[in-house]
CSV table of C-alpha atoms in Angstrom, one decimal:
chain,number,residue,atom,x,y,z
J,1215,UNK,CA,-15.9,21.4,16.1
J,1216,UNK,CA,-13.5,18.9,13.7
J,1217,UNK,CA,-10.0,19.1,12.3
J,1218,UNK,CA,-8.5,16.7,9.9
J,1219,UNK,CA,-4.9,16.0,8.5
J,1220,UNK,CA,-3.1,14.6,5.7
J,1221,UNK,CA,0.7,14.1,4.7
J,1222,UNK,CA,2.2,15.1,1.3
J,1223,UNK,CA,5.9,14.6,0.0
J,1224,UNK,CA,7.8,17.7,0.5
J,1225,UNK,CA,10.1,16.5,-1.7
J,1226,UNK,CA,8.0,17.1,-4.4
J,1227,UNK,CA,8.4,21.0,-4.3
J,1228,UNK,CA,5.9,22.3,-6.7
J,1229,UNK,CA,3.0,20.2,-5.2
J,1230,UNK,CA,3.9,21.3,-2.2
J,1231,UNK,CA,4.1,24.6,-2.8
J,1232,UNK,CA,0.8,24.7,-4.7
J,1233,UNK,CA,-0.7,23.1,-1.1
J,1234,UNK,CA,0.5,25.8,1.1
J,1235,UNK,CA,-1.0,28.4,-1.6
J,1236,UNK,CA,-4.2,26.8,-1.4
J,1237,UNK,CA,-4.5,26.6,2.3
J,1238,UNK,CA,-3.2,30.2,2.7
J,1239,UNK,CA,-6.1,31.1,0.6
J,1240,UNK,CA,-8.6,29.5,2.9
J,1241,UNK,CA,-7.3,30.0,6.4
J,1242,UNK,CA,-8.6,32.7,8.4
J,1243,UNK,CA,-12.2,32.4,6.4
J,1244,UNK,CA,-15.4,33.0,8.4
J,1245,UNK,CA,-18.6,31.3,7.3
J,1246,UNK,CA,-22.1,33.3,8.5
J,1247,UNK,CA,-24.9,30.8,9.2
J,1248,UNK,CA,-26.5,29.7,6.4
J,1249,UNK,CA,-23.9,30.7,4.4
J,1250,UNK,CA,-22.3,28.6,1.6
J,1251,UNK,CA,-18.5,28.5,1.3
J,1252,UNK,CA,-17.3,27.7,-2.5
J,1253,UNK,CA,-14.0,26.5,-2.6
J,1254,UNK,CA,-13.5,27.8,-6.2
J,1255,UNK,CA,-14.8,31.4,-5.3
J,1256,UNK,CA,-12.2,31.3,-2.3
J,1257,UNK,CA,-9.4,29.8,-3.9
J,1258,UNK,CA,-9.9,31.4,-7.4
J,1259,UNK,CA,-8.1,30.4,-10.7
J,1260,UNK,CA,-5.0,28.2,-10.6
J,1261,UNK,CA,-2.8,30.2,-13.0
J,1262,UNK,CA,0.7,30.9,-12.9
J,1263,UNK,CA,-0.1,34.3,-12.7
J,1264,UNK,CA,-1.1,33.8,-9.3
J,1265,UNK,CA,1.2,32.0,-8.0
J,1266,UNK,CA,0.5,28.3,-8.8
J,1267,UNK,CA,3.1,25.8,-10.1
J,1268,UNK,CA,2.9,22.6,-12.8
J,1269,UNK,CA,2.5,19.3,-10.9
J,1270,UNK,CA,0.4,16.5,-11.4
J,1271,UNK,CA,-3.1,16.3,-11.9
J,1272,UNK,CA,-5.4,13.3,-12.6
J,1273,UNK,CA,-7.3,13.9,-16.0
J,1274,UNK,CA,-9.3,11.2,-17.6
J,1275,UNK,CA,-8.2,8.7,-15.2
J,1276,UNK,CA,-4.4,9.5,-15.9
J,1277,UNK,CA,-1.7,11.3,-14.1
J,1278,UNK,CA,-0.9,14.3,-16.3
J,1279,UNK,CA,1.1,17.5,-15.4
J,1280,UNK,CA,-1.1,20.5,-14.8
J,1281,UNK,CA,-1.0,23.8,-13.2
J,1282,UNK,CA,-2.3,23.7,-9.4
J,1283,UNK,CA,-1.1,20.2,-9.3
J,1284,UNK,CA,-2.1,19.4,-5.4
J,1285,UNK,CA,-4.7,21.7,-4.8
J,1286,UNK,CA,-7.3,18.9,-4.6
J,1287,UNK,CA,-5.2,17.4,-1.3
J,1288,UNK,CA,-6.1,20.9,0.0
J,1289,UNK,CA,-10.3,20.7,-0.8
J,1290,UNK,CA,-10.1,17.0,0.3
J,1291,UNK,CA,-8.6,18.1,3.8
J,1292,UNK,CA,-10.7,20.8,4.1
J,1293,UNK,CA,-13.6,18.1,3.3
J,1294,UNK,CA,-13.0,15.8,5.7
J,1295,UNK,CA,-12.8,18.4,8.6
J,1296,UNK,CA,-16.3,19.7,7.3
J,1297,UNK,CA,-17.9,15.9,7.5
J,1298,UNK,CA,-16.5,15.9,11.0
J,1299,UNK,CA,-17.8,19.1,12.4
J,1300,UNK,CA,-21.3,17.9,11.0
J,1301,UNK,CA,-21.3,20.7,8.1
J,1302,UNK,CA,-23.7,20.6,5.4
J,1303,UNK,CA,-21.9,19.1,1.8
J,1304,UNK,CA,-23.6,21.1,-0.5
J,1305,UNK,CA,-21.5,20.1,-3.5
J,1306,UNK,CA,-18.7,17.1,-3.8
J,1307,UNK,CA,-17.0,14.9,-6.3
J,1308,UNK,CA,-14.7,12.2,-5.9
J,1309,UNK,CA,-11.6,11.6,-7.9
J,1310,UNK,CA,-11.6,9.1,-11.1
J,1311,UNK,CA,-9.8,7.0,-9.4
J,1312,UNK,CA,-8.2,6.4,-5.9
J,1313,UNK,CA,-6.1,8.6,-4.0
J,1314,UNK,CA,-3.1,7.7,-1.7
J,1315,UNK,CA,-3.7,10.2,1.3
J,1316,UNK,CA,-7.2,9.2,2.4
J,1317,UNK,CA,-9.3,6.6,2.6
J,1318,UNK,CA,-11.8,5.4,-0.6
J,1319,UNK,CA,-15.0,7.6,-0.7
J,1320,UNK,CA,-13.2,10.5,1.1
J,1321,UNK,CA,-11.6,12.5,-1.2
J,1322,UNK,CA,-13.2,15.7,-3.2
J,1323,UNK,CA,-11.8,16.9,-6.4
J,1324,UNK,CA,-12.3,20.1,-7.7
J,1325,UNK,CA,-11.3,22.0,-10.9
J,1326,UNK,CA,-12.0,26.1,-11.7
J,1327,UNK,CA,-15.1,26.6,-13.5
J,1328,UNK,CA,-15.9,22.9,-13.9
J,1329,UNK,CA,-16.3,21.3,-10.1
J,1330,UNK,CA,-16.2,22.8,-6.9
J,1331,UNK,CA,-16.3,21.9,-3.3
J,1332,UNK,CA,-19.3,23.8,-1.4
J,1333,UNK,CA,-20.2,23.6,2.4
J,1334,UNK,CA,-22.6,25.2,4.2
J,1335,UNK,CA,-22.6,26.4,7.5
J,1336,UNK,CA,-25.9,24.6,9.2
J,1337,UNK,CA,-25.2,26.1,12.6
J,1338,UNK,CA,-26.9,29.1,14.6
J,1339,UNK,CA,-23.4,30.6,14.9
J,1340,UNK,CA,-20.3,31.6,12.6
J,1341,UNK,CA,-17.8,29.6,11.7
J,1342,UNK,CA,-13.9,29.8,11.3
J,1343,UNK,CA,-11.7,27.7,8.8
J,1344,UNK,CA,-7.9,27.4,10.0
J,1345,UNK,CA,-5.5,26.1,8.1
J,1346,UNK,CA,-1.7,24.9,8.6
J,1347,UNK,CA,0.9,23.3,6.6
J,1348,UNK,CA,4.0,21.9,8.6
J,1349,UNK,CA,6.7,20.3,6.7
J,1350,UNK,CA,4.6,17.0,4.9
J,1351,UNK,CA,1.4,17.9,6.6
J,1352,UNK,CA,-1.8,20.0,5.8
J,1353,UNK,CA,-4.3,20.1,9.0
J,1354,UNK,CA,-7.8,22.0,8.3
J,1355,UNK,CA,-9.3,23.1,11.6
J,1356,UNK,CA,-13.1,23.9,11.9
J,1357,UNK,CA,-14.3,26.5,14.8
J,1358,UNK,CA,-17.3,27.1,16.2
J,1359,UNK,CA,-20.1,25.8,18.8
J,1360,UNK,CA,-21.2,21.9,19.3
J,1361,UNK,CA,-23.0,20.2,22.0
J,1362,UNK,CA,-20.0,19.2,24.0
J,1363,UNK,CA,-21.3,15.1,24.3
J,1364,UNK,CA,-21.5,15.0,20.4
J,1365,UNK,CA,-19.2,13.1,18.4
J,1366,UNK,CA,-18.8,12.4,14.5
J,1367,UNK,CA,-17.3,9.5,12.6
J,1368,UNK,CA,-16.9,8.6,9.0
J,1369,UNK,CA,-17.7,5.0,7.8
J,1370,UNK,CA,-16.8,3.4,4.7
J,1371,UNK,CA,-18.1,0.5,2.8
J,1372,UNK,CA,-16.8,-1.3,0.3
J,1373,UNK,CA,-19.8,-2.4,-2.3
J,1374,UNK,CA,-18.0,-3.4,-5.2
J,1375,UNK,CA,-14.4,-4.4,-6.3
J,1376,UNK,CA,-14.2,-3.9,-10.0
J,1377,UNK,CA,-11.1,-6.0,-11.3
J,1378,UNK,CA,-9.3,-4.5,-14.3
J,1379,UNK,CA,-8.9,-5.7,-17.5
J,1380,UNK,CA,-6.0,-6.6,-19.8
J,1381,UNK,CA,-4.5,-4.5,-22.9
J,1382,UNK,CA,-2.4,-6.6,-25.2
J,1383,UNK,CA,-0.2,-4.2,-27.3
J,1384,UNK,CA,1.7,-6.0,-30.0
J,1385,UNK,CA,5.0,-4.6,-30.9
J,1386,UNK,CA,6.7,-5.4,-33.5
J,1387,UNK,CA,10.4,-4.4,-32.3
J,1388,UNK,CA,9.8,-7.2,-29.6
J,1389,UNK,CA,11.4,-10.8,-29.6
J,1390,UNK,CA,8.5,-12.8,-30.9
J,1391,UNK,CA,6.3,-14.6,-28.4
J,1392,UNK,CA,7.4,-12.4,-25.9
J,1393,UNK,CA,5.3,-10.7,-23.3
J,1394,UNK,CA,5.8,-7.9,-20.7
J,1395,UNK,CA,3.8,-6.4,-18.6
J,1396,UNK,CA,4.3,-2.5,-18.6
J,1397,UNK,CA,1.4,-1.2,-16.4
J,1398,UNK,CA,0.3,-3.4,-13.6
J,1399,UNK,CA,-2.7,-2.1,-13.1
J,1400,UNK,CA,-5.3,-1.6,-10.4
J,1401,UNK,CA,-8.7,-2.4,-9.0
J,1402,UNK,CA,-11.8,0.2,-9.1
J,1403,UNK,CA,-14.0,0.4,-6.2
J,1404,UNK,CA,-17.8,1.2,-5.8
J,1405,UNK,CA,-18.0,2.4,-2.3
J,1406,UNK,CA,-20.5,4.1,0.2
J,1407,UNK,CA,-19.9,6.4,2.9
J,1408,UNK,CA,-21.8,7.3,6.1
J,1409,UNK,CA,-21.9,10.3,8.9
J,1410,UNK,CA,-22.4,8.5,12.3
J,1411,UNK,CA,-23.3,10.9,14.8
J,1412,UNK,CA,-23.3,9.9,18.2
J,1413,UNK,CA,-24.6,11.7,21.6
J,1414,UNK,CA,-23.5,10.6,24.7
J,1415,UNK,CA,-21.9,7.7,23.4
J,1416,UNK,CA,-25.5,6.7,21.7
J,1417,UNK,CA,-25.8,7.1,17.7
J,1418,UNK,CA,-28.6,9.6,16.8
J,1419,UNK,CA,-28.0,9.6,13.0
J,1420,UNK,CA,-26.6,7.7,10.5
J,1421,UNK,CA,-26.6,9.7,7.1
J,1422,UNK,CA,-25.2,8.4,3.7
J,1423,UNK,CA,-23.1,10.9,2.7
J,1424,UNK,CA,-22.0,9.6,-0.8
J,1425,UNK,CA,-21.4,6.5,-3.0
J,1426,UNK,CA,-18.6,6.7,-5.1
J,1427,UNK,CA,-17.0,4.9,-8.3
J,1428,UNK,CA,-13.4,4.7,-8.6
J,1429,UNK,CA,-12.3,3.5,-12.6
J,1430,UNK,CA,-9.8,0.2,-12.4
J,1431,UNK,CA,-6.6,1.1,-14.0
J,1432,UNK,CA,-5.9,-2.0,-17.0
J,1433,UNK,CA,-3.4,-4.3,-17.1
J,1434,UNK,CA,-1.2,-3.5,-20.2
J,1435,UNK,CA,1.1,-6.1,-21.7
J,1436,UNK,CA,3.5,-5.5,-24.5
J,1437,UNK,CA,3.8,-8.9,-26.7
J,1438,UNK,CA,6.2,-9.7,-29.4
J,1439,UNK,CA,4.6,-10.8,-32.6
J,1440,UNK,CA,3.8,-14.5,-32.8
J,1441,UNK,CA,6.4,-17.0,-33.9
J,1442,UNK,CA,4.0,-18.2,-36.7
J,1443,UNK,CA,3.9,-14.5,-37.9
J,1444,UNK,CA,7.7,-14.1,-38.7
J,1445,UNK,CA,8.9,-14.8,-41.8
J,1446,UNK,CA,11.5,-17.9,-42.0
J,1447,UNK,CA,14.3,-18.2,-45.1
């Protein structure tokens, strides 16, 4: 029905292992007609006891260490394969920040017990999910029955670019009057994502999948004290 591939850094051993573990837990899953696949139910808790390792995760718009870092790449890759298979998305949440391995609006974050990715098999036949992890790529394929002349595409529209603000931090240890950028910052975005279905090359359906907001990251400047504030003999 559809497939999608994302790349990761094989040199990040812990994150790569979490991706392999999560993909293996989903590989071979069969979804009956009308049933809903729950990522959290299938993959389960991301704990050290179940083999998950500590790697970077996004929490409160910041990168911090966390058990199971990388598992959102598994959910994101599966989400895109499901979109391209014309399956129904029951529940999906984007990250607070843009991520590098998929276009804006194409990510799906998960957190056990809080945020889930749920996909309904809205076809009349069973659907099979297959995962494959190579050296630095993760691929999900969805198998089932679909009219041969049907093609599915995804379109993303940037509705708004949100410029970052500037935070100035005064550092008494820095030279008076100096300024140094310690975080360059990044723009935020408001995006809309559409699923476009064509039959025989003719568009038959255009479906708004999501409207997502990504927070801007501020520019942080470390400034020395004002020259006027420095005591002179």
